[in-house]
Coordinates of C-alpha atoms and ligand atoms in Angstrom, one line a residue:
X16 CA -18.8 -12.4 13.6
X17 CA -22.0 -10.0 13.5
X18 CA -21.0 -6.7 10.9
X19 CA -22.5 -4.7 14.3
X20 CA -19.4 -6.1 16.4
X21 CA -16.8 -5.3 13.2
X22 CA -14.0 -2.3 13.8
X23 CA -14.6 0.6 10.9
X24 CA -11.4 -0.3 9.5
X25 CA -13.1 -3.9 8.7
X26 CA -15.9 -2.7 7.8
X27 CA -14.3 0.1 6.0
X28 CA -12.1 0.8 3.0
X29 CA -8.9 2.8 2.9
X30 CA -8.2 5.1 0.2
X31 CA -4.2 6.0 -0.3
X32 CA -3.6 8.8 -1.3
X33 CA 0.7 10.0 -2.6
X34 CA 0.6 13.4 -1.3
X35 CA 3.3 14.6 -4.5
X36 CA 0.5 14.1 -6.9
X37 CA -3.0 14.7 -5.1
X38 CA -3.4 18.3 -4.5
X39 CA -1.2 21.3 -5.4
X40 CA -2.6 24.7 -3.6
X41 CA 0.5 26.9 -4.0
X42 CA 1.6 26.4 -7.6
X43 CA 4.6 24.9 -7.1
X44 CA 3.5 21.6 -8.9
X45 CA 3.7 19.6 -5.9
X46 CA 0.5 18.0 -3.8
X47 CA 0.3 19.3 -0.1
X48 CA -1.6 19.1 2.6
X49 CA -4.1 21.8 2.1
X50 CA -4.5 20.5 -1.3
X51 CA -5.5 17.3 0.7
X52 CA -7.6 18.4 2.9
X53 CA -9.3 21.0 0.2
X54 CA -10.4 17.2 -1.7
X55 CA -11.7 15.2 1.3
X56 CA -15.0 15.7 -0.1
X57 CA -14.2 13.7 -2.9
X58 CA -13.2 10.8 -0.5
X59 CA -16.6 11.5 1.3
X60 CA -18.7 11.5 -1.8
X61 CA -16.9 8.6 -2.9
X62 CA -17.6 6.7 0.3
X63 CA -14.4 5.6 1.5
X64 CA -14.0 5.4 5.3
X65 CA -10.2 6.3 6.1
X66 CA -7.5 8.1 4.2
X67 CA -3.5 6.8 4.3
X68 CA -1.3 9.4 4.0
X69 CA 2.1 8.3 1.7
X70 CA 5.0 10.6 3.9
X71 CA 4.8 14.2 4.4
X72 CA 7.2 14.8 6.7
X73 CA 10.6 16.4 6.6
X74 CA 13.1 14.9 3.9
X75 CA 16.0 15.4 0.8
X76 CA 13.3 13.5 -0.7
X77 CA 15.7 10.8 -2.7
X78 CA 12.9 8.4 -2.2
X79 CA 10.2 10.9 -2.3
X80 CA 9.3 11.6 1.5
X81 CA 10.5 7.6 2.3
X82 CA 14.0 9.4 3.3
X83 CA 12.7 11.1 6.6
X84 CA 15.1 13.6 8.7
X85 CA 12.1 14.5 11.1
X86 CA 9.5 11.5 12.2
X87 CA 7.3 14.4 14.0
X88 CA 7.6 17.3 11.6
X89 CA 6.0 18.0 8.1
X90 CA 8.4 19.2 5.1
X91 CA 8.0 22.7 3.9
X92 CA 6.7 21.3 0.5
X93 CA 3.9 20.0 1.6
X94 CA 2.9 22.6 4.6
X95 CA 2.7 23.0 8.1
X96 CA 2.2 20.8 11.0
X97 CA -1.2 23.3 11.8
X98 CA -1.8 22.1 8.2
X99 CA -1.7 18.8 9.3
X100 CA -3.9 19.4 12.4
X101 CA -6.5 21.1 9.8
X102 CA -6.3 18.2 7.9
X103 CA -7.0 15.6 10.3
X104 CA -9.9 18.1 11.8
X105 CA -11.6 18.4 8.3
X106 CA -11.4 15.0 8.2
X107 CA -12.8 13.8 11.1
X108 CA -15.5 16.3 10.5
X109 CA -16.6 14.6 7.4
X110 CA -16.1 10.9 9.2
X111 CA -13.1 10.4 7.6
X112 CA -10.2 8.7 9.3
X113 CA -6.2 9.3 9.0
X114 CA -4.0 6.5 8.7
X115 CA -0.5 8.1 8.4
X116 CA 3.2 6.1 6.9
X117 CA 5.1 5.2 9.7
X118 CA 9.1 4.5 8.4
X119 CA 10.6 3.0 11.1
X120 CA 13.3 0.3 9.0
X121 CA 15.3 3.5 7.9
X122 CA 15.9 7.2 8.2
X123 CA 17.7 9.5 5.5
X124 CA 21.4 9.4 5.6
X125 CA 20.8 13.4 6.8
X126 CA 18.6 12.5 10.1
X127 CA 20.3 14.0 12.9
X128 CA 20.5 10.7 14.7
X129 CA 22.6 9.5 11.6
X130 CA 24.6 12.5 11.4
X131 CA 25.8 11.6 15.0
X132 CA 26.1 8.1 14.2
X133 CA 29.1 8.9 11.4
X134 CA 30.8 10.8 13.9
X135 CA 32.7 8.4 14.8
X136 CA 32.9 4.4 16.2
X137 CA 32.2 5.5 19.8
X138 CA 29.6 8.0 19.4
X139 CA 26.4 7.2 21.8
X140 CA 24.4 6.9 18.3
X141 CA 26.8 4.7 16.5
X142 CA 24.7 1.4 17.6
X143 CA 21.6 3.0 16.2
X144 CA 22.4 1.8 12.7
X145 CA 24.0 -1.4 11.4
X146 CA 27.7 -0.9 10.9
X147 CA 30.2 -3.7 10.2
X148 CA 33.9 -4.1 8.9
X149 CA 34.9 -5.0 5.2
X150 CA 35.4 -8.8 4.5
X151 CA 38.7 -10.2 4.9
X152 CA 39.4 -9.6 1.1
X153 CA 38.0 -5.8 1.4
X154 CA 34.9 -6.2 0.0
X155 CA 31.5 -6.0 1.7
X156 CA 30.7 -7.9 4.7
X157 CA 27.9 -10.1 2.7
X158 CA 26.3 -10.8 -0.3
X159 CA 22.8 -8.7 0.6
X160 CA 21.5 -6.9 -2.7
X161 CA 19.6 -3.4 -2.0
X162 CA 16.0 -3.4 -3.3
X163 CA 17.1 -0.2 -5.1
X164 CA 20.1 -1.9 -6.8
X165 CA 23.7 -2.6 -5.5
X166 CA 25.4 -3.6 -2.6
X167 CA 23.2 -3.5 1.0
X168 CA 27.1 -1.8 2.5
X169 CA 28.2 1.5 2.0
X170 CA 31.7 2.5 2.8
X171 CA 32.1 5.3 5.2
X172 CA 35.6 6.9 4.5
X173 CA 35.8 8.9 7.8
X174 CA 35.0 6.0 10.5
X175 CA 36.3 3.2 7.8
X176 CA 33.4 1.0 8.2
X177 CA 30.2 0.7 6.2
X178 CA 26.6 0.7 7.2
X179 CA 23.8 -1.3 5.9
X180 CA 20.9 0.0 3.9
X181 CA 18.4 -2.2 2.6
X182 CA 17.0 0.6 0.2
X183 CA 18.9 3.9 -0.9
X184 CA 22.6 3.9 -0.2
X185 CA 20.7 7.6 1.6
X186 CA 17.9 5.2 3.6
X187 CA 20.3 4.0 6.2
X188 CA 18.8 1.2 8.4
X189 CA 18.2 1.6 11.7
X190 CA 19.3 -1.1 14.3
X191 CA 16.2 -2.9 16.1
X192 CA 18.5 -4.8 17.9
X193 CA 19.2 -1.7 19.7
X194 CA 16.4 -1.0 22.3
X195 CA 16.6 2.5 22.4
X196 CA 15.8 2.6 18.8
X197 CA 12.7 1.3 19.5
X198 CA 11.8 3.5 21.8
X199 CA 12.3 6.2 19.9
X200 CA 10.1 5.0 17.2
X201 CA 7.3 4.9 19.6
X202 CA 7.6 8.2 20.8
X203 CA 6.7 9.0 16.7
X204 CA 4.2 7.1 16.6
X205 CA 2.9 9.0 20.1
X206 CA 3.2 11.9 18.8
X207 CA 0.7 11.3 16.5
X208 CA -1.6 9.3 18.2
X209 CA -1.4 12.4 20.3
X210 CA -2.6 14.6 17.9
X211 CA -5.4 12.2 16.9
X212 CA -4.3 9.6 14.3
X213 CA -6.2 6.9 13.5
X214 CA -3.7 4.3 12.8
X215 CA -0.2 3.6 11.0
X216 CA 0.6 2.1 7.7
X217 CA 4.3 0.5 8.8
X218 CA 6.3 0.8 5.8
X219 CA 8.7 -2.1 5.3
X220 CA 8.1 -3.8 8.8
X221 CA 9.3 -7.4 7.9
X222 CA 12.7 -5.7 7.4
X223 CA 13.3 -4.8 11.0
X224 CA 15.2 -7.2 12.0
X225 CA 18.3 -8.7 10.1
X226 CA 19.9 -12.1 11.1
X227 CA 22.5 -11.3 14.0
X228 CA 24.9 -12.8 11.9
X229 CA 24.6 -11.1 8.9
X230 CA 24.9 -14.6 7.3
X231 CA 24.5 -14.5 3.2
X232 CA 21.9 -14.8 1.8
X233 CA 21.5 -18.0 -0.4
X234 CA 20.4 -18.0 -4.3
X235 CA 17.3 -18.2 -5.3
X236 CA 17.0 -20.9 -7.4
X237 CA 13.7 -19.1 -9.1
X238 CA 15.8 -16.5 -10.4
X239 CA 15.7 -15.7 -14.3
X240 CA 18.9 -13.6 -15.5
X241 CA 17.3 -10.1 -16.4
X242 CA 15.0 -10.0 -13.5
X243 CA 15.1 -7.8 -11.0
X244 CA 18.5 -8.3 -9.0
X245 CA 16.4 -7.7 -5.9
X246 CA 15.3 -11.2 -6.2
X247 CA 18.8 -12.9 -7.0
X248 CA 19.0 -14.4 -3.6
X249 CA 16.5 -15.7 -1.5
X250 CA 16.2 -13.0 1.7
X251 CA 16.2 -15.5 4.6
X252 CA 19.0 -13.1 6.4
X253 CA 18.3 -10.1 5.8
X254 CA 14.4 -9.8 6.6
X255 CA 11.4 -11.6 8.2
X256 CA 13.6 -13.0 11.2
X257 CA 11.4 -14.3 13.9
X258 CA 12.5 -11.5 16.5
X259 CA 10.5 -8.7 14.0
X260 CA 7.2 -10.1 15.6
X261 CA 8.4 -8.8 18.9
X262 CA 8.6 -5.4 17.7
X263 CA 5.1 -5.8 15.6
X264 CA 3.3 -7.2 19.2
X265 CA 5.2 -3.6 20.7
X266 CA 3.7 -1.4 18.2
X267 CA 0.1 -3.2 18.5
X268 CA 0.1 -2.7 22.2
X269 CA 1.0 1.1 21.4
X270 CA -1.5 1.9 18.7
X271 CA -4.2 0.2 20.6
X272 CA -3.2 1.5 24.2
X273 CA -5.4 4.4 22.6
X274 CA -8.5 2.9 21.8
X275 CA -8.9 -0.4 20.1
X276 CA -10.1 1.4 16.8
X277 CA -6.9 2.6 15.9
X278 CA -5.2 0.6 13.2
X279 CA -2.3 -1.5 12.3
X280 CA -1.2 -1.9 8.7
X281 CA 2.0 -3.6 7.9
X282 CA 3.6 -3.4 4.6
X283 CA 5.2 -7.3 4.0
X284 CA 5.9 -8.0 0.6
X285 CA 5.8 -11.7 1.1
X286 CA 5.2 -15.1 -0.3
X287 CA 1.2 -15.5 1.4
X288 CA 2.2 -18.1 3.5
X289 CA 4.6 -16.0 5.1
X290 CA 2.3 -12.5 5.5
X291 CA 0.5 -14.9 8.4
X292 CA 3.0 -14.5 10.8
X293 CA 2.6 -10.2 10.8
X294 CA -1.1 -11.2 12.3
X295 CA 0.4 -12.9 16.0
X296 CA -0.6 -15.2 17.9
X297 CA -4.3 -14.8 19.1
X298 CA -4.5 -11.2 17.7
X299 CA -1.7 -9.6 19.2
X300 CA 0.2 -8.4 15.6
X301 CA -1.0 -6.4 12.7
X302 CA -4.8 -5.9 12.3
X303 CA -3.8 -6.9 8.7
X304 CA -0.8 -7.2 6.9
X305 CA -1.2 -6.4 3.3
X306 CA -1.9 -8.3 0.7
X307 CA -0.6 -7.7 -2.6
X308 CA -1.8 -10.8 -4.6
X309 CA -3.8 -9.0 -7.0
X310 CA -1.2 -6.5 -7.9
X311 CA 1.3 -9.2 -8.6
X312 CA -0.6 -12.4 -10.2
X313 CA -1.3 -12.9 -13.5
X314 CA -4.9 -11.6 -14.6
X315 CA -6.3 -14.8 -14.8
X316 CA -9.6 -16.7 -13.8
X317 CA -8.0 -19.4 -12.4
X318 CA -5.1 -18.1 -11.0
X319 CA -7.2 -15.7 -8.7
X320 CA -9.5 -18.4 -7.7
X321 CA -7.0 -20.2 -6.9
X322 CA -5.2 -17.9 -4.4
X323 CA -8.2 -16.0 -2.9
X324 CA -9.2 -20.0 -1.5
X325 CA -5.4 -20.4 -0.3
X326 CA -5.5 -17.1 1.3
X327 CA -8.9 -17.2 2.9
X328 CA -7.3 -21.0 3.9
X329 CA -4.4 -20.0 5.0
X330 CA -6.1 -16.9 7.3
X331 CA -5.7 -17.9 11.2
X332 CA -8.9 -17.9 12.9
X333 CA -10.1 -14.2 13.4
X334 CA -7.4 -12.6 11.4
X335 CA -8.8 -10.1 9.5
X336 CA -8.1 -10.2 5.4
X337 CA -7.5 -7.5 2.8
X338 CA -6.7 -6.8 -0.4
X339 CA -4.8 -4.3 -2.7
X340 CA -5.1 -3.5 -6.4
X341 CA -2.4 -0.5 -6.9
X342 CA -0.3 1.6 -4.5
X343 CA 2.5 4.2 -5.7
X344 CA 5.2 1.6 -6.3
X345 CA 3.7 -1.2 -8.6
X346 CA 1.6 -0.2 -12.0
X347 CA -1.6 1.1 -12.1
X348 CA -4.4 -1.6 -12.3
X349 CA -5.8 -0.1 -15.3
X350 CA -2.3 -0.6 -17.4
X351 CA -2.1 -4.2 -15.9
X352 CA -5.4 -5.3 -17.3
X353 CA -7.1 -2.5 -19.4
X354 CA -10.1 -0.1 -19.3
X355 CA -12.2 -2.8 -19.3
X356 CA -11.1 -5.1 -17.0
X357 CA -10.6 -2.2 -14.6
X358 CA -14.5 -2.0 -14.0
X359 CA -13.9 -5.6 -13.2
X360 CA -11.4 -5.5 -11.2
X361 CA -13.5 -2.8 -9.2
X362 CA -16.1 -5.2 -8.5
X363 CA -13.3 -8.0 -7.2
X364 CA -12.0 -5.7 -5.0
X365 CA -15.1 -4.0 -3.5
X366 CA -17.0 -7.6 -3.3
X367 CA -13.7 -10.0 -1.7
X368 CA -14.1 -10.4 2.3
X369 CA -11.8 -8.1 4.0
X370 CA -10.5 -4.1 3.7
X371 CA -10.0 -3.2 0.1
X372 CA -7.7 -0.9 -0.1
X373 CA -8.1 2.2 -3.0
X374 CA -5.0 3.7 -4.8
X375 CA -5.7 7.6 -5.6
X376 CA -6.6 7.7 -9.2
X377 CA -7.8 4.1 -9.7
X378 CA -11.6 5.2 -9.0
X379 CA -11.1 7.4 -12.1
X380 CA -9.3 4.7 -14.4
X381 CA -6.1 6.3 -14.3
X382 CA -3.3 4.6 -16.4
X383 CA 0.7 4.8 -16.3
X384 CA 1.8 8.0 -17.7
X385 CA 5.0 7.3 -19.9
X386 CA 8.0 9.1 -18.8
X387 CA 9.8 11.4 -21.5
X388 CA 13.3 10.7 -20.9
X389 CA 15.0 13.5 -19.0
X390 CA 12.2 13.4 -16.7
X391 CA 12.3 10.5 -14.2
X392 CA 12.2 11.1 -11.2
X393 CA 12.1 7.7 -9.0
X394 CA 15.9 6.7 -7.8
X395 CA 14.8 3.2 -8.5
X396 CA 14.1 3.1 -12.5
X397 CA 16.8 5.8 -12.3
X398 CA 19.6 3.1 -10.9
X399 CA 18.4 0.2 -12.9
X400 CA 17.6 1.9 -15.7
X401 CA 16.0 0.0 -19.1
X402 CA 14.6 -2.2 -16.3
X403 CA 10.9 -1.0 -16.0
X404 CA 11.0 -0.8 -12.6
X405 CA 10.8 3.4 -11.9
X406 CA 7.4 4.0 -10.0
X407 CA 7.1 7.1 -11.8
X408 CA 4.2 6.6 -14.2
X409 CA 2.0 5.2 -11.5
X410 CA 2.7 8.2 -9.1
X411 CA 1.4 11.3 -12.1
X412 CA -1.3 14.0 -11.0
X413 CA -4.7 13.6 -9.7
X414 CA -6.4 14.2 -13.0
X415 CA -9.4 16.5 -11.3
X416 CA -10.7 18.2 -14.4
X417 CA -10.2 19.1 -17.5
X418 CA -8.8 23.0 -17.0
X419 CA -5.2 23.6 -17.4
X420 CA -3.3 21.5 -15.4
X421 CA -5.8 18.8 -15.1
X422 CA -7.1 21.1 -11.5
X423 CA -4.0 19.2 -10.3
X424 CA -2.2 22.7 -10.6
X425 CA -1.4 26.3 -11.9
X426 CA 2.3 25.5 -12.1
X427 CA 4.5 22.9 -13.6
X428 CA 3.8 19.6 -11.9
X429 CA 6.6 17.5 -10.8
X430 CA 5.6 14.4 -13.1
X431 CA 3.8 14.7 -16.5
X432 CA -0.2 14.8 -16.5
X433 CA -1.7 12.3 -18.3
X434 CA -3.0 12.6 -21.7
X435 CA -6.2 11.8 -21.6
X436 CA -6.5 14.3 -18.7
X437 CA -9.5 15.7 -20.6
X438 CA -11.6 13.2 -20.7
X439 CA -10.6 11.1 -17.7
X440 CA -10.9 13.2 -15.0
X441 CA -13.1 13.5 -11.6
X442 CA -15.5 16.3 -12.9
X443 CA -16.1 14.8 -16.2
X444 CA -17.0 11.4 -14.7
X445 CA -18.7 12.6 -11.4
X446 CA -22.1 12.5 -12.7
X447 CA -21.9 10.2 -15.6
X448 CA -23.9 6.8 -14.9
X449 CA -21.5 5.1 -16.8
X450 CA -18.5 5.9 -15.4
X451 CA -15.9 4.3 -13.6
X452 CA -16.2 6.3 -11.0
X453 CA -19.5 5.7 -10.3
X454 CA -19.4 2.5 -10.8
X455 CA -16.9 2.7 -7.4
X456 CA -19.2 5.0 -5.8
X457 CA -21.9 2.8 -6.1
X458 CA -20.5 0.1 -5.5
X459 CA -18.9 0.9 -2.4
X460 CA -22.7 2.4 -1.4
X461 CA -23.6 -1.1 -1.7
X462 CA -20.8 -3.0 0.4
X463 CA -21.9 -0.2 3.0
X464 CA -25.1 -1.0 3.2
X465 CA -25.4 -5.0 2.9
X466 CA -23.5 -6.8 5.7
X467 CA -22.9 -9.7 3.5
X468 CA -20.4 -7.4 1.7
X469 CA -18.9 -5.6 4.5
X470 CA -18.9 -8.4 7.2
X471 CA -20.6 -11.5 5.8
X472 CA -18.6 -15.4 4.9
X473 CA -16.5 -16.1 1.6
X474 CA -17.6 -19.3 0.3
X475 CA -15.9 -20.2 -3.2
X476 CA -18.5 -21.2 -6.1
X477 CA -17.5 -23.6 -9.0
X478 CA -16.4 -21.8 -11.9
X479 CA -14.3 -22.4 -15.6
X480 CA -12.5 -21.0 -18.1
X481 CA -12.3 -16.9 -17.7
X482 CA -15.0 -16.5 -15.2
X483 CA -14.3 -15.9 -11.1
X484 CA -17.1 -16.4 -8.8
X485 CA -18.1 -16.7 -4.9
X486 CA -20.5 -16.2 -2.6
X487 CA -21.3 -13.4 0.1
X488 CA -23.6 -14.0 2.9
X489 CA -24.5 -12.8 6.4
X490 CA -27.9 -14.4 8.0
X491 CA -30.1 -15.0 5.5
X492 CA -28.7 -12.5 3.1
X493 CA -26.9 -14.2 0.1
X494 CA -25.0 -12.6 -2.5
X495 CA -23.2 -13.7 -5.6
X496 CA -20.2 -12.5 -7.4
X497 CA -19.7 -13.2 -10.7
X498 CA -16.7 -11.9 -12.7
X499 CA -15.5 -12.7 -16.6
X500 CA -11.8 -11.5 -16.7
X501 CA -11.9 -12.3 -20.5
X502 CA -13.7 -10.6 -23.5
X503 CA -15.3 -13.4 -24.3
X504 CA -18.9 -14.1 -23.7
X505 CA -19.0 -16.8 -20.8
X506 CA -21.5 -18.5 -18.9
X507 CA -21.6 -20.2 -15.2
X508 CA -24.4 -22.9 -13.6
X509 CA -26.5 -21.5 -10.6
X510 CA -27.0 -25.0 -9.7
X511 CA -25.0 -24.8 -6.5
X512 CA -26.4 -21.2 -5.7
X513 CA -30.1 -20.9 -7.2
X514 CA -30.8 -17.4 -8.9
X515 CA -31.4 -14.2 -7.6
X516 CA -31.5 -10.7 -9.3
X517 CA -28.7 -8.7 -10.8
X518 CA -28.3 -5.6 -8.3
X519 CA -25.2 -4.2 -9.8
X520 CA -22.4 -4.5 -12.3
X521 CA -20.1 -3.4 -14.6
X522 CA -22.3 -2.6 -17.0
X523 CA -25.6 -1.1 -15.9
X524 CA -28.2 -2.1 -19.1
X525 CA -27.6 -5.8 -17.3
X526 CA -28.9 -4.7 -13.4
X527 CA -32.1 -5.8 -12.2
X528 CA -32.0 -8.3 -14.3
X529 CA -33.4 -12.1 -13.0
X530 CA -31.4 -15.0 -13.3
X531 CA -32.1 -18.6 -12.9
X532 CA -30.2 -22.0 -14.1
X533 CA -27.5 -20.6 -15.8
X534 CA -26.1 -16.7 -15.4
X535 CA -24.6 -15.2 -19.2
X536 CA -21.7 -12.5 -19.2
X537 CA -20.8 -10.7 -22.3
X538 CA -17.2 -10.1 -22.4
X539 CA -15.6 -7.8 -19.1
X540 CA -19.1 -8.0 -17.7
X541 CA -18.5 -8.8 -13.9
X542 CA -22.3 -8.5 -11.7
X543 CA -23.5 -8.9 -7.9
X544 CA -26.6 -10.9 -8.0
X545 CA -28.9 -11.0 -4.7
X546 CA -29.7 -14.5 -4.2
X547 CA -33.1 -15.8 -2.9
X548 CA -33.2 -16.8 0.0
Ligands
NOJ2 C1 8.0 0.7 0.6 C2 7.4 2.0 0.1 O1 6.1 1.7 -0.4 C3 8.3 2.4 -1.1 O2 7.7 3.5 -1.8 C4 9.6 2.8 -0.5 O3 10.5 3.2 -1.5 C5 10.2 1.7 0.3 N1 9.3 1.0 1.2 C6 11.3 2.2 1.2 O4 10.8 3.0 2.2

């Protein structure tokens, strides 16, 4: 496909940003809108084309905005719905799109519509969750584990029956089986397209639908004692039924019934084969669903080759790819692979075919905060505690400067700042040549500019040991990507590829650079080469 002909969210790249930990502007030590739309510039400057929006709107917050009691409204935390409308004009303004977090598998156990469903077995609303009997023997109707720990069923004293909830005992499921449902969730997502959205990020789609049954799940035979109890069973029943692509092909029509430039993002934490799907049949699912492979596989040479060629295999014909290095709910990529790798894993990310995908903080090197005990705040580590899985020390503040509360805010904020606040921070690295954040700023200058980046083919070159490489090209622009995920110094033929010139890397004394025959790394050195033509 020509780049001229791609959508901006192809061409693009999406920068996420957890509204808890971006901006404060009232001191209360929690990000809010204003905050946001007071550092849009430093999206602009960055270069980034569209900013997702982690939930702002209404809720108890016992998953931190993922617990919504108003789909249309914005919780007084984080502002005002003309707060939001500011926001999204500022944006658009500086050429920035919105891409907000649609939650449409769940609501909070406090949303009016479940409040009505409680009532009782015959209220209008019951059939708008998923309620069921005890077994036989008392117990819960199945075996389904929540991915937050426990039991799937809660008991509900008053009506004595329990409803399902595949997260939070307080995220009750909705039921998709149930039309109206449906419709309601497309009068959200209206309501926002009305007031100019660029597109949804659909949080936990694949787990629309459960099996009409509720069979059990079976074991997974994969399963190592210790591991997360999420993964005890193999979740054939309770998610990624066939009949969710319905309600996938129902929310494409929507989004793109206002212009074909507005996006769809599923969330589908899936074995690749089975993220496919989420893209239709001839176009008609997801623009993309994501892909998480880098946040989950080992950092490895091989390992990544590897799945990249499955993955751009496995890609039906025009589905568009992606990739992800961090979001608020896995660790941060520079605690999964180091300071040094990070710069690398910059390059991967910026130079793969398909929408990369930015996680606030990354751009700046960010790293896991540790969590003092007595502070957690994530109902997940909290539950399963000892367990490492708490998404707290990926979620800390935006570390802006290096004042007093790292320009993050006057007051307390809601999660420790990082240590290294002083050093690592936006202000201290904006104009530093060396920095990381440059190094994302120019490298996203570059994918802008050269269609071979942006827009152009994937073609995998032959590689060993720690070093990842492949080729970019559109016309007769070619480009090569060469990445060595180890310390070590490495080394890879240009026989299959010719040479070129270094244009940009990971360490700038190596740019400009000519290489022929054989192309040296040092250690972490990862480098785009433009090759003759
Ligand atoms: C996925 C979100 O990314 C996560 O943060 C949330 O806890 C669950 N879905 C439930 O909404």
């Amino acid at each position: 496909m020509a780049a001229s002909e791609l959508a901006w969210w192809q061409k693009g790249i999406v920068y996420q940003v957890y509204p808890r930990s971006f901006q404060d502007s009232d001191g209360d030590g929690v990000g809010d809108l204003p905050g946001i739309t007071a550092r849009l510039e430093h999206l602009r400057r960055l270069g980034v084309d569209a900013v997702w929006i982690s939930p702002f709107y209404p809720s108890p917050m016992a998953d931190f905005g993922y617990d919504v009691t108003d789909h249309r409204g914005v919780d007084p935390r984080f502002g005002t719905l003309a707060d939001f409308d500011a926001l999204l004009a500022r944006a658009h303004a500086l050429g920035l799109r919105v891409v907000l977090d649609l939650i449409p598998n769940h609501t909070s156990d406090r949303h009016p519509w479940f409040a009505e469903a409680r009532r009782s077995r015959s209220d209008p609303r019951r059939d708008w969750y998923i309620w069921r009997d005890p077994a036989p023997d008392g117990g819960p109707p199945n075996n389904w584990v929540s991915a937050f720990g426990g039991s799937v069923w809660q008991w509900e004293p008053a009506t004595e029956q329990l409803y399902l909830h595949t997260y939070l005992r307080e995220q009750p499921d909705l039921n998709w089986r149930n039309r109206a449902v449906e419709a309601a969730i497309h009068d959200v997502m209206r309501f926002w397209l009305d007031r100019g959205v660029d597109g949804f990020r659909v949080d936990a789609v694949q787990n629309l639908v459960k099996d009409e049954m509720l069979r059990d799940n079976p074991p997974n035979p994969a399963y190592v004692d210790g591991a997360d109890p999420y993964d005890r069973l193999l979740r054939v029943h309770s998610g990624d039924r066939p009949e969710v692509q319905d309600h996938v092909r129902g929310m494409r029509r929507l989004v793109k019934s206002y212009g074909g430039d507005r996006v769809l993002i599923g969330e589908i934490y899936n074995a690749v084969e089975r993220l496919m799907p989420y893209y239709g049949t001839a176009g008609d699912g997801c623009d993309f669903p994501y892909n998480f492979q880098l946040i989950r596989l080992p950092w490895d040479a091989r390992a990544i080759d590897a799945a990249v060629r499955r993955y751009e295999g496995l890609l039906p014909a025009g589905a568009w790819p992606n990739w992800v290095l961090g979001n608020h709910d896995r660790a941060r990529v520079a605690t999964r692979v180091g300071p040094a790798q990070a710069r690398v894993a910059a390059v991967l990310l910026l130079t793969l075919r398909g929408t990369p995908t930015i996680y606030y903080g990354d751009e700046i090197g960010m790293r896991d905060v540790p969590i003092p005990p007595g502070r957690e705040r994530d109902p997940w580590g909290i539950n399963l505690p000892g367990m490492g899985l708490g998404r707290d020390p990926e979620r800390t503040p935006m570390q802006w400067d290096a004042g007093p509360g790292a320009g993050f805010t006057t007051g307390e904020p809601w999660l420790p700042i990082a240590d290294d606040w002083r050093t690592v921070n936006v202000e201290a690295q904006r104009d530093d040549p060396a920095s990381i954040l440059t190094l994302h700023r120019r490298l996203i200058a570059l994918r802008r500019t050269e269609p071979a980046l942006h827009g152009g083919a994937w073609a995998p070159v032959e590689a060993e040991g720690g070093v990842l490489a492949y080729a970019r090209e559109s016309g007769d622009a070619r480009f090569l990507v060469a990445l060595n995920l180890s310390p070590d110094e490495a080394s890879l033929s240009l026989d299959s590829v010719g040479g070129g010139e270094v244009v940009m890397g990971t360490h700038a004394d190596g740019e400009g650079r000519a290489v022929q025959g054989r192309l040296e790394l040092r250690g972490d050195e990862a480098v785009v080469v433009r090759l003759r033509a």
